[in-house]
PDB file of N, CA, C and O in Angstrom:
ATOM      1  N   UNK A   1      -4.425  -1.767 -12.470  1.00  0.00           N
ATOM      2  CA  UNK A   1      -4.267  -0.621 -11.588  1.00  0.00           C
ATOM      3  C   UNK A   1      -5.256   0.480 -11.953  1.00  0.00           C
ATOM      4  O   UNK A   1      -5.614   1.177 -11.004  1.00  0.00           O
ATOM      5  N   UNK A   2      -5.692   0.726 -12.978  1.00  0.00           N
ATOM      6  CA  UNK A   2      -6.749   1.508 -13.827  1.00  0.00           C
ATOM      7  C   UNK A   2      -8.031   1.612 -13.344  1.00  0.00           C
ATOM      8  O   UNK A   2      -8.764   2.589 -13.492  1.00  0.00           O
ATOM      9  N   UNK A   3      -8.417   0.108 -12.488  1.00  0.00           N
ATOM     10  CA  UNK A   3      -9.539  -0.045 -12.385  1.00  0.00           C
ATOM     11  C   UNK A   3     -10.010   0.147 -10.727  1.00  0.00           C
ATOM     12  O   UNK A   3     -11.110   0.232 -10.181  1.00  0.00           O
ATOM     13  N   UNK A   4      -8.321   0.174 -10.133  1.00  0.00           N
ATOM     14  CA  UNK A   4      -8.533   0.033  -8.872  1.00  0.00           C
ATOM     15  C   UNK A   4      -8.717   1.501  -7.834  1.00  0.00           C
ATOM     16  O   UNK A   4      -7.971   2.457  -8.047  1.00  0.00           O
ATOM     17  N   UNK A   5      -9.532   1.550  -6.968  1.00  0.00           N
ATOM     18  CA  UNK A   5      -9.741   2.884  -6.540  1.00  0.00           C
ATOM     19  C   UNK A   5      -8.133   3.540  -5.618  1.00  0.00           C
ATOM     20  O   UNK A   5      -7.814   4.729  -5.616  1.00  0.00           O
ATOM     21  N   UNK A   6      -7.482   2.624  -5.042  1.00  0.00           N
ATOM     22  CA  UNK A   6      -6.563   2.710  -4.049  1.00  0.00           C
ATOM     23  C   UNK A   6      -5.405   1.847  -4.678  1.00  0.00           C
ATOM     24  O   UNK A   6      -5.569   0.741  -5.191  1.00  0.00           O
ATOM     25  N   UNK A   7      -4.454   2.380  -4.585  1.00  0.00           N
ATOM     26  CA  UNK A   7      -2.792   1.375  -5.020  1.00  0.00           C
ATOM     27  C   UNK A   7      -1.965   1.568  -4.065  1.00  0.00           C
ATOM     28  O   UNK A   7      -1.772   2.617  -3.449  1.00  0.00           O
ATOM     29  N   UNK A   8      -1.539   0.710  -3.950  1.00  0.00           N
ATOM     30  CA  UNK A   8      -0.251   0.665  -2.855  1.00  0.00           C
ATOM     31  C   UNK A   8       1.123   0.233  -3.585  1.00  0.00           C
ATOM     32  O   UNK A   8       1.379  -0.838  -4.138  1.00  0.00           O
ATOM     33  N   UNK A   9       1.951   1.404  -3.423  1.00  0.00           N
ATOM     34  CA  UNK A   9       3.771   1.525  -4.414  1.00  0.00           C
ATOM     35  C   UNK A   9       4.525   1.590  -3.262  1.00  0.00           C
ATOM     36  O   UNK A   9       4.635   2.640  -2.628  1.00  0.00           O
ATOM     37  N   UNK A  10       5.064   0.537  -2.931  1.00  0.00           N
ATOM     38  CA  UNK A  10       6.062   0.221  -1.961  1.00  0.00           C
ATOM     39  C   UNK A  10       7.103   0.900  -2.806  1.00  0.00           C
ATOM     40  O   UNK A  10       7.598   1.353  -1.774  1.00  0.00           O
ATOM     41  N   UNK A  11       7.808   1.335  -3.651  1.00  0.00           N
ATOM     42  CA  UNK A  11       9.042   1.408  -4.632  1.00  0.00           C
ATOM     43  C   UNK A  11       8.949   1.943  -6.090  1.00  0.00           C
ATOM     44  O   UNK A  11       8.757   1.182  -7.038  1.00  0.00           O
ATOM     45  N   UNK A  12       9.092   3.281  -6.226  1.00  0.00           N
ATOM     46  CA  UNK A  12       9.437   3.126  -7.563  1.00  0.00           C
ATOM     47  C   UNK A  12      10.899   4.071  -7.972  1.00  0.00           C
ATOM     48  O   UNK A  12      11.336   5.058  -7.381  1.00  0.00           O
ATOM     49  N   UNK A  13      11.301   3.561  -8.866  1.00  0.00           N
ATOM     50  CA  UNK A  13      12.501   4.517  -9.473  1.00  0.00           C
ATOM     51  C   UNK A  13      12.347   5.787 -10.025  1.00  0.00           C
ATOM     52  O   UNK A  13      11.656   5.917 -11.036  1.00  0.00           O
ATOM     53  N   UNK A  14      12.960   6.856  -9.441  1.00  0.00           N
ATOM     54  CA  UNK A  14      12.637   8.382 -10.079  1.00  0.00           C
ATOM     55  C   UNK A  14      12.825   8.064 -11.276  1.00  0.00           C
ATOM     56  O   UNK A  14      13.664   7.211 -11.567  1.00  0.00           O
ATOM     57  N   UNK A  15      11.951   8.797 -12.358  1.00  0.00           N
ATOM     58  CA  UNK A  15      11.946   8.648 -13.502  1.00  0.00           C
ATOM     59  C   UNK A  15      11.444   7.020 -14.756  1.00  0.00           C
ATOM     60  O   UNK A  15      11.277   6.960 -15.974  1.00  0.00           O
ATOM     61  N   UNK A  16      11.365   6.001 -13.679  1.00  0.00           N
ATOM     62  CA  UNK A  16      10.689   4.872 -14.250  1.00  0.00           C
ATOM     63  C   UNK A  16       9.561   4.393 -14.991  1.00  0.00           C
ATOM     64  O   UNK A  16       8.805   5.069 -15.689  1.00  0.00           O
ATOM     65  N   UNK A  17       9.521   3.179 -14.776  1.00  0.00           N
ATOM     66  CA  UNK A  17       7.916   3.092 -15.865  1.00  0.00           C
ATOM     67  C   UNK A  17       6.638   3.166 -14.429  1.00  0.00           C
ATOM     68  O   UNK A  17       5.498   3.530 -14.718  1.00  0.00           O
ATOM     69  N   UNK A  18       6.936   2.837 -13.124  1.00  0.00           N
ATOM     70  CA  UNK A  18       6.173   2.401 -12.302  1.00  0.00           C
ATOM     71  C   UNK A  18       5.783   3.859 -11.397  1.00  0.00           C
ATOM     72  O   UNK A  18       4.840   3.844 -10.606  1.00  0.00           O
ATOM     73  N   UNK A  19       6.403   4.777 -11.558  1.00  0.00           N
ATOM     74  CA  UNK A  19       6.776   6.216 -11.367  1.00  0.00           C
ATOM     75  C   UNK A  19       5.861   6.886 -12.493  1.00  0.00           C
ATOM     76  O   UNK A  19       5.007   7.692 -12.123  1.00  0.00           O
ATOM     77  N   UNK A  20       6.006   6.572 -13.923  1.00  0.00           N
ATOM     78  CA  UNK A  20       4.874   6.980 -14.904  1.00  0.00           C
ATOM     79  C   UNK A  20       3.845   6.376 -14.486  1.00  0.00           C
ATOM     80  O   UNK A  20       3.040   7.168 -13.997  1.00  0.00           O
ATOM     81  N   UNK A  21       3.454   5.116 -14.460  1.00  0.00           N
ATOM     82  CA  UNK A  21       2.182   4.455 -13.703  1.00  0.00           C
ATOM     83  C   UNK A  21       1.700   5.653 -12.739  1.00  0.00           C
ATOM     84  O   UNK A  21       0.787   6.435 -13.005  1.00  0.00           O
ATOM     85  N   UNK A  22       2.316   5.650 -11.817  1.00  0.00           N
ATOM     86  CA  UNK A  22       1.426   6.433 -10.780  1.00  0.00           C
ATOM     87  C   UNK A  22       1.349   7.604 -11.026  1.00  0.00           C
ATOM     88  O   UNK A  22       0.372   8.211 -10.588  1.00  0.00           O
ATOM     89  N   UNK A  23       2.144   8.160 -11.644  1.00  0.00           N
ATOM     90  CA  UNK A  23       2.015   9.765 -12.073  1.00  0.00           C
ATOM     91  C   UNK A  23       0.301   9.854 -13.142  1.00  0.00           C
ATOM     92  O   UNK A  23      -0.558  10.722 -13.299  1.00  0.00           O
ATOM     93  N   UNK A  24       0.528   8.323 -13.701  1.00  0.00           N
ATOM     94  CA  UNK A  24      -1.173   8.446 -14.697  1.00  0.00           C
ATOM     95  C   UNK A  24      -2.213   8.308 -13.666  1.00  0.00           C
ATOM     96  O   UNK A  24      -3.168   9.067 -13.835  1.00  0.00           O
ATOM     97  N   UNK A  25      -2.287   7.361 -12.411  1.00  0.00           N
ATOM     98  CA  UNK A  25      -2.763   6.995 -11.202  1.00  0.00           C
ATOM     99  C   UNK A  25      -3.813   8.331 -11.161  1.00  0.00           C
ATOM    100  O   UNK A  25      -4.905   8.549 -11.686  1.00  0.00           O
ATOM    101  N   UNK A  26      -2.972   9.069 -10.319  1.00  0.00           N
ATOM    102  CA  UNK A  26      -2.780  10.209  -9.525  1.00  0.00           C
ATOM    103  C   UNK A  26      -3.654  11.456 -10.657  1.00  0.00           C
ATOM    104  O   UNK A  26      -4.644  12.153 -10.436  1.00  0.00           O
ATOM    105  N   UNK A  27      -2.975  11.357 -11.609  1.00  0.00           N
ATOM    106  CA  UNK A  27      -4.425  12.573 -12.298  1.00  0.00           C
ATOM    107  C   UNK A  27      -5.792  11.794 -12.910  1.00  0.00           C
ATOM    108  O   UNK A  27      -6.773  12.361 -13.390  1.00  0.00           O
ATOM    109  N   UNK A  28      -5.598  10.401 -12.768  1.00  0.00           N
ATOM    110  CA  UNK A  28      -6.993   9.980 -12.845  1.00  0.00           C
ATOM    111  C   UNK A  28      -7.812   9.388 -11.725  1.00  0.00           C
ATOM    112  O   UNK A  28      -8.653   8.492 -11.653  1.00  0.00           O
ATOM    113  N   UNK A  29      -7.063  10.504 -10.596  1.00  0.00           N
ATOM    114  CA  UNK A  29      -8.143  10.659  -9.482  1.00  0.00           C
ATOM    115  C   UNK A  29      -7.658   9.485  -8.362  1.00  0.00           C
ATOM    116  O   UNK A  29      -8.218   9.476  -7.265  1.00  0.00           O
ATOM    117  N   UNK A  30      -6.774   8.659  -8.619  1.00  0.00           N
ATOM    118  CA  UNK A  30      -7.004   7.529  -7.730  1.00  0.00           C
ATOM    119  C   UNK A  30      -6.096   7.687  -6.474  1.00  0.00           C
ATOM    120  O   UNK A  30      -5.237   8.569  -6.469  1.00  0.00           O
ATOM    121  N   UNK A  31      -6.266   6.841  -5.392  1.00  0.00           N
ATOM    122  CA  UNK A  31      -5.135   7.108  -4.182  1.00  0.00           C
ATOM    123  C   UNK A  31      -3.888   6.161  -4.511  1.00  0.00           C
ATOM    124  O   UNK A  31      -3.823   4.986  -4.869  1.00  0.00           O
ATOM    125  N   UNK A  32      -3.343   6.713  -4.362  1.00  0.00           N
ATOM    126  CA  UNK A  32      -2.081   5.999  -4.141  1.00  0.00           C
ATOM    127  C   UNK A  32      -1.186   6.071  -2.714  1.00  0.00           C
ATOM    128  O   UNK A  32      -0.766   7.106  -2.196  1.00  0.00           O
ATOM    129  N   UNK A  33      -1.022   4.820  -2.261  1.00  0.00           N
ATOM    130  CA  UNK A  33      -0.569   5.297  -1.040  1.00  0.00           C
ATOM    131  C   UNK A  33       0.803   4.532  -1.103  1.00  0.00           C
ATOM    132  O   UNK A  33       0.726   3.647  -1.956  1.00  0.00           O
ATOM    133  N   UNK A  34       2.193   4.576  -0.411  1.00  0.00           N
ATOM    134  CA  UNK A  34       3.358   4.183  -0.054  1.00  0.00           C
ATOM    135  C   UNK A  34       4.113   4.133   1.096  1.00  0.00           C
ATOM    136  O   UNK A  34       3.905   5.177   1.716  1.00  0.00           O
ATOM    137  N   UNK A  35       4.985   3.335   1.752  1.00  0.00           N
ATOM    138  CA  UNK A  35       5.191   3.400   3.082  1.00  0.00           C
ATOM    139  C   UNK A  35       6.169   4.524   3.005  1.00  0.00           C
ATOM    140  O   UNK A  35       6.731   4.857   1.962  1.00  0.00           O
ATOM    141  N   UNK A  36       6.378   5.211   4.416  1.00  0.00           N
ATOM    142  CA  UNK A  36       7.149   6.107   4.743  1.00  0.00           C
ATOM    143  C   UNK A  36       8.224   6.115   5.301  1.00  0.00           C
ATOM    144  O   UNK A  36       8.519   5.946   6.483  1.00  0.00           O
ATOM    145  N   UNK A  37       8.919   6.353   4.269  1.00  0.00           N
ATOM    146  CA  UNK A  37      10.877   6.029   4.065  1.00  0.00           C
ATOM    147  C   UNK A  37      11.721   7.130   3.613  1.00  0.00           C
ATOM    148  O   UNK A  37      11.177   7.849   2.775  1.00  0.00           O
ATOM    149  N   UNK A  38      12.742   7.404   3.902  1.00  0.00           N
ATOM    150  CA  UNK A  38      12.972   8.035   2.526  1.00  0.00           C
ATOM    151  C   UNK A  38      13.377   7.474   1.111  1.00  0.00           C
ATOM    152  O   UNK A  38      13.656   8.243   0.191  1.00  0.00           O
ATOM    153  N   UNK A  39      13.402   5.844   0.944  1.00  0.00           N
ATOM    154  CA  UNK A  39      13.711   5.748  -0.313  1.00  0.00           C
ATOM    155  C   UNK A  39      12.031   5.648  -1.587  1.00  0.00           C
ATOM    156  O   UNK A  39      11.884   5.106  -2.682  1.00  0.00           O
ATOM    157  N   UNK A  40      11.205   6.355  -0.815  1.00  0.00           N
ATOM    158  CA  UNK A  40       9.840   6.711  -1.499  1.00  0.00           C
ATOM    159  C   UNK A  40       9.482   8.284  -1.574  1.00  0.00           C
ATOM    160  O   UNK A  40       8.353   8.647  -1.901  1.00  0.00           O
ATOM    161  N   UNK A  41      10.570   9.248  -1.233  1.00  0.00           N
ATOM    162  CA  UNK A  41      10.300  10.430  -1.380  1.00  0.00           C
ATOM    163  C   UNK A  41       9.722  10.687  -2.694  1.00  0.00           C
ATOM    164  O   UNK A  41       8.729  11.397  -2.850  1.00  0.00           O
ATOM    165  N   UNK A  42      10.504   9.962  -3.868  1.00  0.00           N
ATOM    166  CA  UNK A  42      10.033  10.551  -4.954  1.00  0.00           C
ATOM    167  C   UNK A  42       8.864   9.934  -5.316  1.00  0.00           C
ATOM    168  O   UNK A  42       8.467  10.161  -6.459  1.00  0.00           O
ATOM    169  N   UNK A  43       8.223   9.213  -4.619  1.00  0.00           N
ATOM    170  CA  UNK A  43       6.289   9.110  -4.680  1.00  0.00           C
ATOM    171  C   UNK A  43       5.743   9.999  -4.386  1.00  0.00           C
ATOM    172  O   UNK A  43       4.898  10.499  -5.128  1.00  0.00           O
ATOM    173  N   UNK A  44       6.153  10.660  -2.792  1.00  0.00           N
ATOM    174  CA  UNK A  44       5.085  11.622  -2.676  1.00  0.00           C
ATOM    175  C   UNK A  44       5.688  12.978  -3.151  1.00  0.00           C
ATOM    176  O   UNK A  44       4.724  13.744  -3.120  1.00  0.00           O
ATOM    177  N   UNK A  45       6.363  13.411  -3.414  1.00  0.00           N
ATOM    178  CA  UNK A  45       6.688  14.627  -4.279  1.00  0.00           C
ATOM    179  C   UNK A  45       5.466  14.299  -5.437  1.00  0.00           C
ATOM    180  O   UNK A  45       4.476  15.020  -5.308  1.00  0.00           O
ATOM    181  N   UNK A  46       5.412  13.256  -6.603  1.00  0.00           N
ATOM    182  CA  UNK A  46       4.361  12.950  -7.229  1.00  0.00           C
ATOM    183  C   UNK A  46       3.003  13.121  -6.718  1.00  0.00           C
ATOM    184  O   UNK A  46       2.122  13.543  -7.467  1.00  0.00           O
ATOM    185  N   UNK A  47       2.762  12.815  -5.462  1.00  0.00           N
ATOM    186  CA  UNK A  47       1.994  13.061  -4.685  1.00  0.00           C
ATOM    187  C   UNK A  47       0.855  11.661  -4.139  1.00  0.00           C
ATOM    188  O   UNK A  47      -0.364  11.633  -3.966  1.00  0.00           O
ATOM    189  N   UNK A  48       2.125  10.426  -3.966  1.00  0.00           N
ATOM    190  CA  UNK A  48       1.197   9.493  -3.339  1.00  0.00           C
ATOM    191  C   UNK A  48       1.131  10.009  -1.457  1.00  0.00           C
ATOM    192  O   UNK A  48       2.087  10.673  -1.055  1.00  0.00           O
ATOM    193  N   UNK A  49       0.461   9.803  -0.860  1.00  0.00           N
ATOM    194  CA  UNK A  49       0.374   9.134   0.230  1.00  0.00           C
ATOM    195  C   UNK A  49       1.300   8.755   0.952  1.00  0.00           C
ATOM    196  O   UNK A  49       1.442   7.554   0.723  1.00  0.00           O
ATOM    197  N   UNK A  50       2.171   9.159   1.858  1.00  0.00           N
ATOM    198  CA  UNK A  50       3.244   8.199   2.460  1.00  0.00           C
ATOM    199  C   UNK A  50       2.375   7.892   4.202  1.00  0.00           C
ATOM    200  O   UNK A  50       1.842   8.778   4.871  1.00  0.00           O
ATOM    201  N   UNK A  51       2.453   6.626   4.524  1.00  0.00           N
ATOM    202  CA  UNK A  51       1.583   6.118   5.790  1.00  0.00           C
ATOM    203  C   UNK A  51       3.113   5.299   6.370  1.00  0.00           C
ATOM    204  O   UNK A  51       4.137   4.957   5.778  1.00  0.00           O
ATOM    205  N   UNK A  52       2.568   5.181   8.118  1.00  0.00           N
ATOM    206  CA  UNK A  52       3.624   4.957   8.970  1.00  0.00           C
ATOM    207  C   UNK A  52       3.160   3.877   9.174  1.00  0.00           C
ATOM    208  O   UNK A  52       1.955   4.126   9.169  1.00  0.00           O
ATOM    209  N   UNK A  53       3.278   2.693   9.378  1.00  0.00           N
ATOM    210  CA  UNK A  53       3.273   1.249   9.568  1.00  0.00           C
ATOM    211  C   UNK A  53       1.644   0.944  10.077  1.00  0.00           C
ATOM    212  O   UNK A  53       0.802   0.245   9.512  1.00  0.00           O
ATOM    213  N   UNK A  54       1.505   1.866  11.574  1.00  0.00           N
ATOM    214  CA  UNK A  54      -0.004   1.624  12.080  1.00  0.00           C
ATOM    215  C   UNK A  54      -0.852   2.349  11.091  1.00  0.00           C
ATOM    216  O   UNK A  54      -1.927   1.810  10.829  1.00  0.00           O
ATOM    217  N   UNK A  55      -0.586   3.392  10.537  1.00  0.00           N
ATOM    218  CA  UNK A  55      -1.510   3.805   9.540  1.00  0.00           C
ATOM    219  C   UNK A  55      -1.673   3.026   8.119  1.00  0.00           C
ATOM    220  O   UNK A  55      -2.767   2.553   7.808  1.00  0.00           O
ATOM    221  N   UNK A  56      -0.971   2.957   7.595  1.00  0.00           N
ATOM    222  CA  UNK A  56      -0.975   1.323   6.644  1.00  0.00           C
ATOM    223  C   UNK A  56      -2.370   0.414   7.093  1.00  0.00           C
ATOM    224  O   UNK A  56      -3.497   0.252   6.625  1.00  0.00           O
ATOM    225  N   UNK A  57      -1.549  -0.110   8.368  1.00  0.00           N
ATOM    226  CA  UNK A  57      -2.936  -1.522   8.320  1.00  0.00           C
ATOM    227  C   UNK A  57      -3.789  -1.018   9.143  1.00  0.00           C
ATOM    228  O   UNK A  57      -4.382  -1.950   9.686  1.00  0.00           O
ATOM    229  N   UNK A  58      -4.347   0.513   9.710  1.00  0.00           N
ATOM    230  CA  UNK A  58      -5.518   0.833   9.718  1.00  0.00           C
ATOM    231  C   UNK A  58      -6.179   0.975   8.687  1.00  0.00           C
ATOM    232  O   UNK A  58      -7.403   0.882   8.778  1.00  0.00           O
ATOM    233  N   UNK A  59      -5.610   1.223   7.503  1.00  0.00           N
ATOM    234  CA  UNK A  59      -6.429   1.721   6.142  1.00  0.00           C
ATOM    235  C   UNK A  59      -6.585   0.311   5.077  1.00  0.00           C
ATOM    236  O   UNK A  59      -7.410   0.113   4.185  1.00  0.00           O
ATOM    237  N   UNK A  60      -5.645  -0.407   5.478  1.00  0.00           N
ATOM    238  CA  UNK A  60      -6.234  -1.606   4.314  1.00  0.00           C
ATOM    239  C   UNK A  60      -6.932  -2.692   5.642  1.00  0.00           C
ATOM    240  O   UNK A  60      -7.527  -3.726   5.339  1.00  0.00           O
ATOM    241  N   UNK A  61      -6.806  -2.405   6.601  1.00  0.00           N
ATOM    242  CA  UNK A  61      -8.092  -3.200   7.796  1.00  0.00           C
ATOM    243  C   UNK A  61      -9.285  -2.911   6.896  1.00  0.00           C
ATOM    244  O   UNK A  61      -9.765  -3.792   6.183  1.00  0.00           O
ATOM    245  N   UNK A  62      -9.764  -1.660   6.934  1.00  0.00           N
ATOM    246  CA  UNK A  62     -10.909  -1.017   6.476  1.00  0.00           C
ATOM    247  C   UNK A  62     -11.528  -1.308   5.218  1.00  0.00           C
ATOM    248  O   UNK A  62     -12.669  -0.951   4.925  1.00  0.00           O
ATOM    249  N   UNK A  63     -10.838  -1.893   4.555  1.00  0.00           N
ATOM    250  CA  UNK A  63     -11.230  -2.028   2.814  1.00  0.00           C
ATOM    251  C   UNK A  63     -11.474  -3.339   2.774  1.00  0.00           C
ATOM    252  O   UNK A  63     -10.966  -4.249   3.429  1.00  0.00           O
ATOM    253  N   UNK A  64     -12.462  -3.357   1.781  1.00  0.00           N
ATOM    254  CA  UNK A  64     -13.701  -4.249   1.211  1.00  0.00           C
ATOM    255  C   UNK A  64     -12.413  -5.522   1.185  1.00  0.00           C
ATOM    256  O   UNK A  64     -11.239  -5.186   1.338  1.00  0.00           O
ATOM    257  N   UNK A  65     -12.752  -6.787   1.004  1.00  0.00           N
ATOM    258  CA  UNK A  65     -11.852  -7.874   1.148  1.00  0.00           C
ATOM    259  C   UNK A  65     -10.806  -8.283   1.860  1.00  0.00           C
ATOM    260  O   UNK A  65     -10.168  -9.324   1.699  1.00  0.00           O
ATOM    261  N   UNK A  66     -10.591  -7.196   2.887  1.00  0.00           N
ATOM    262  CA  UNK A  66      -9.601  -7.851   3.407  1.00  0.00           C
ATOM    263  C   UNK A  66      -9.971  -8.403   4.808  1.00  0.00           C
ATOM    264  O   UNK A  66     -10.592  -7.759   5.654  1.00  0.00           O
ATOM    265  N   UNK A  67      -9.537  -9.614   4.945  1.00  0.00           N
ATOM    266  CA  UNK A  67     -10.292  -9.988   6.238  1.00  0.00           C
ATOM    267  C   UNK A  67      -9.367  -9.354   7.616  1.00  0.00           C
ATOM    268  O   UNK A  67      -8.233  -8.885   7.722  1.00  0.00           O
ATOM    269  N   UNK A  68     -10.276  -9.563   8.388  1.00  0.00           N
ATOM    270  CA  UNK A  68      -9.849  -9.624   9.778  1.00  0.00           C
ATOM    271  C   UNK A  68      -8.824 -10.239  10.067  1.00  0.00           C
ATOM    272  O   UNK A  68      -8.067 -10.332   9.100  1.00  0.00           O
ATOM    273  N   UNK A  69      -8.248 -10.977  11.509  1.00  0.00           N
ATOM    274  CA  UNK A  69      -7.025 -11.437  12.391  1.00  0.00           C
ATOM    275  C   UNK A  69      -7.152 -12.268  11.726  1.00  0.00           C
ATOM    276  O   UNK A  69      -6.126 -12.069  11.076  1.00  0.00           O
ATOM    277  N   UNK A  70      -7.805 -13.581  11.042  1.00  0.00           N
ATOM    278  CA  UNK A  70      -7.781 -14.588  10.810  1.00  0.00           C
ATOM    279  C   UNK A  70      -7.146 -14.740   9.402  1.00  0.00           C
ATOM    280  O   UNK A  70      -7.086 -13.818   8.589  1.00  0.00           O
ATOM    281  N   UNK A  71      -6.741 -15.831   9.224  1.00  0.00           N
ATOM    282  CA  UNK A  71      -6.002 -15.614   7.785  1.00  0.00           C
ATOM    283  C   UNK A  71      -6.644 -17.497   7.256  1.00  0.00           C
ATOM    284  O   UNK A  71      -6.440 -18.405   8.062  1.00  0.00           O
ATOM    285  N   UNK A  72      -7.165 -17.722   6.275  1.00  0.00           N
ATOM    286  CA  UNK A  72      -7.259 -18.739   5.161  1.00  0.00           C
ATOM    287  C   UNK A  72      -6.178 -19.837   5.380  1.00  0.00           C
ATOM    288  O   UNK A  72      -6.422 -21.043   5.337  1.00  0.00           O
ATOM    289  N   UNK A  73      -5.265 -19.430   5.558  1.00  0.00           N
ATOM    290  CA  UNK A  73      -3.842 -20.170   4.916  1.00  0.00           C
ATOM    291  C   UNK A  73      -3.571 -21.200   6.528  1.00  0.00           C
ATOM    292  O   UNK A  73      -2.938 -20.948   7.554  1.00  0.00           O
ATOM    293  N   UNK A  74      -4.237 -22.169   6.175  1.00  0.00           N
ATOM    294  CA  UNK A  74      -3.937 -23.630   7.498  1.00  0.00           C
ATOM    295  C   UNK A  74      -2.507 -22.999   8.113  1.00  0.00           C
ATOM    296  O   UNK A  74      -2.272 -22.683   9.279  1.00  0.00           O
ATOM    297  N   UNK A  75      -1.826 -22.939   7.200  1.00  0.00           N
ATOM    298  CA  UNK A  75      -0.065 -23.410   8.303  1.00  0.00           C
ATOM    299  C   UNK A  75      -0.517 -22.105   9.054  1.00  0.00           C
ATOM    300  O   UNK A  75      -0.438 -22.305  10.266  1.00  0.00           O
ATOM    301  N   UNK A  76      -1.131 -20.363   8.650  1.00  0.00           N
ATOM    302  CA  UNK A  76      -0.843 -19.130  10.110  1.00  0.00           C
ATOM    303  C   UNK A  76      -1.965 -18.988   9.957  1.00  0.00           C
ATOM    304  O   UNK A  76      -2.400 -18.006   9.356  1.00  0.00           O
ATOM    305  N   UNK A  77      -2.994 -20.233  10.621  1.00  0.00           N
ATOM    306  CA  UNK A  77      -4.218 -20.366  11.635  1.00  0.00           C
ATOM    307  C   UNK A  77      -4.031 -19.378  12.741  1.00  0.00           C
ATOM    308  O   UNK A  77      -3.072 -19.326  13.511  1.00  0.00           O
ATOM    309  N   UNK A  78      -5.024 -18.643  12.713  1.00  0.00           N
ATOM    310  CA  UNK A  78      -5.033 -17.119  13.655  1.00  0.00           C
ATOM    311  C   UNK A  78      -4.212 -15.991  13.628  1.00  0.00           C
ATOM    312  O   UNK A  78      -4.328 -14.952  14.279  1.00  0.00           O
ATOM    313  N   UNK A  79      -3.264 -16.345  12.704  1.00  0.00           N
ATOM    314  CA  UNK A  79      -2.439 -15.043  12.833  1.00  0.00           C
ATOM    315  C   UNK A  79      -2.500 -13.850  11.932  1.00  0.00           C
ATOM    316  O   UNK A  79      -2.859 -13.895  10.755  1.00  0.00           O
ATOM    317  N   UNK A  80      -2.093 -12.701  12.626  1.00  0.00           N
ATOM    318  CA  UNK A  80      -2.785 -11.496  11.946  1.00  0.00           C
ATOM    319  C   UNK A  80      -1.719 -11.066  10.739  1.00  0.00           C
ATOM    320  O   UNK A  80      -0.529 -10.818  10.933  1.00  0.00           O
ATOM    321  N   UNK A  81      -2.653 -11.015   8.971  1.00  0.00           N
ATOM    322  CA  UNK A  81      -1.634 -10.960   8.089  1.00  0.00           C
ATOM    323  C   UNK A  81      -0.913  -9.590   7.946  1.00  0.00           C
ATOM    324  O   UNK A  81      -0.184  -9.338   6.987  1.00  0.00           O
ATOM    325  N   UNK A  82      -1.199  -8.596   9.105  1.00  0.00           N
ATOM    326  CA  UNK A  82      -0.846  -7.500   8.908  1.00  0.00           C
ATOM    327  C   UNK A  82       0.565  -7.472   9.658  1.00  0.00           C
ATOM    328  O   UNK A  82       1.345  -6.623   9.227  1.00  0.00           O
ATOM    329  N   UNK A  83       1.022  -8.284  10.734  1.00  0.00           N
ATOM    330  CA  UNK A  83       2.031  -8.329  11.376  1.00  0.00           C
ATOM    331  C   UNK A  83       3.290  -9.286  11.367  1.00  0.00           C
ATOM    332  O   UNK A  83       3.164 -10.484  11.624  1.00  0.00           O
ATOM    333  N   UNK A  84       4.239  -8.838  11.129  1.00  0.00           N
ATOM    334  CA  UNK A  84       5.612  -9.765  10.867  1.00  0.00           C
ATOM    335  C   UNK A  84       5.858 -10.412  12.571  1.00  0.00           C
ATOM    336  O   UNK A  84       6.191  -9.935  13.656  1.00  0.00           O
ATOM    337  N   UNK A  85       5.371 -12.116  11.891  1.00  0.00           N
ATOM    338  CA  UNK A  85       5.712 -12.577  13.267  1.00  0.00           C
ATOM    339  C   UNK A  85       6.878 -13.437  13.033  1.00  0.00           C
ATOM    340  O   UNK A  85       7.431 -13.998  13.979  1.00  0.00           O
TER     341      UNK A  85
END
């Protein structure tokens, strides 16, 4: 996580180890982003990022490795890995 410019914390426990993680994240500059719930308030009080579903997979669309509609994986030939089908 140290090395990575952007993290994504679906979950952490107020006061946890994954909650310290990002609290180190966060003053060494990096984004942290989390979906927007309220059981992630206490991320962004820390001050990750909270994104609404279309904002999510506009922002990891955009980033280096992740492919397009198409997905690798034979059995979901064409299907987009951003959407619960």
């Amino acid at each position: 996580a140290a090395l990575a410019d952007t993290i994504f914390v679906p979950y952490a426990r107020p006061g946890g180890a994954v909650a310290a993680l990002v609290m180190m994240l966060l003053e060494m500059g990096r984004n942290v982003y989390t979906v927007q719930d309220r059981d992630t308030e206490g991320l962004v009080v820390l001050g990750a990022r909270a994104l609404c579903t279309d904002a999510f997979v506009t922002l990891f669309r955009g980033m280096e490795g992740v492919e397009g509609p198409e997905t690798n994986d034979p059995g979901r030939e064409g299907r987009d890995p951003f959407i619960l089908h």
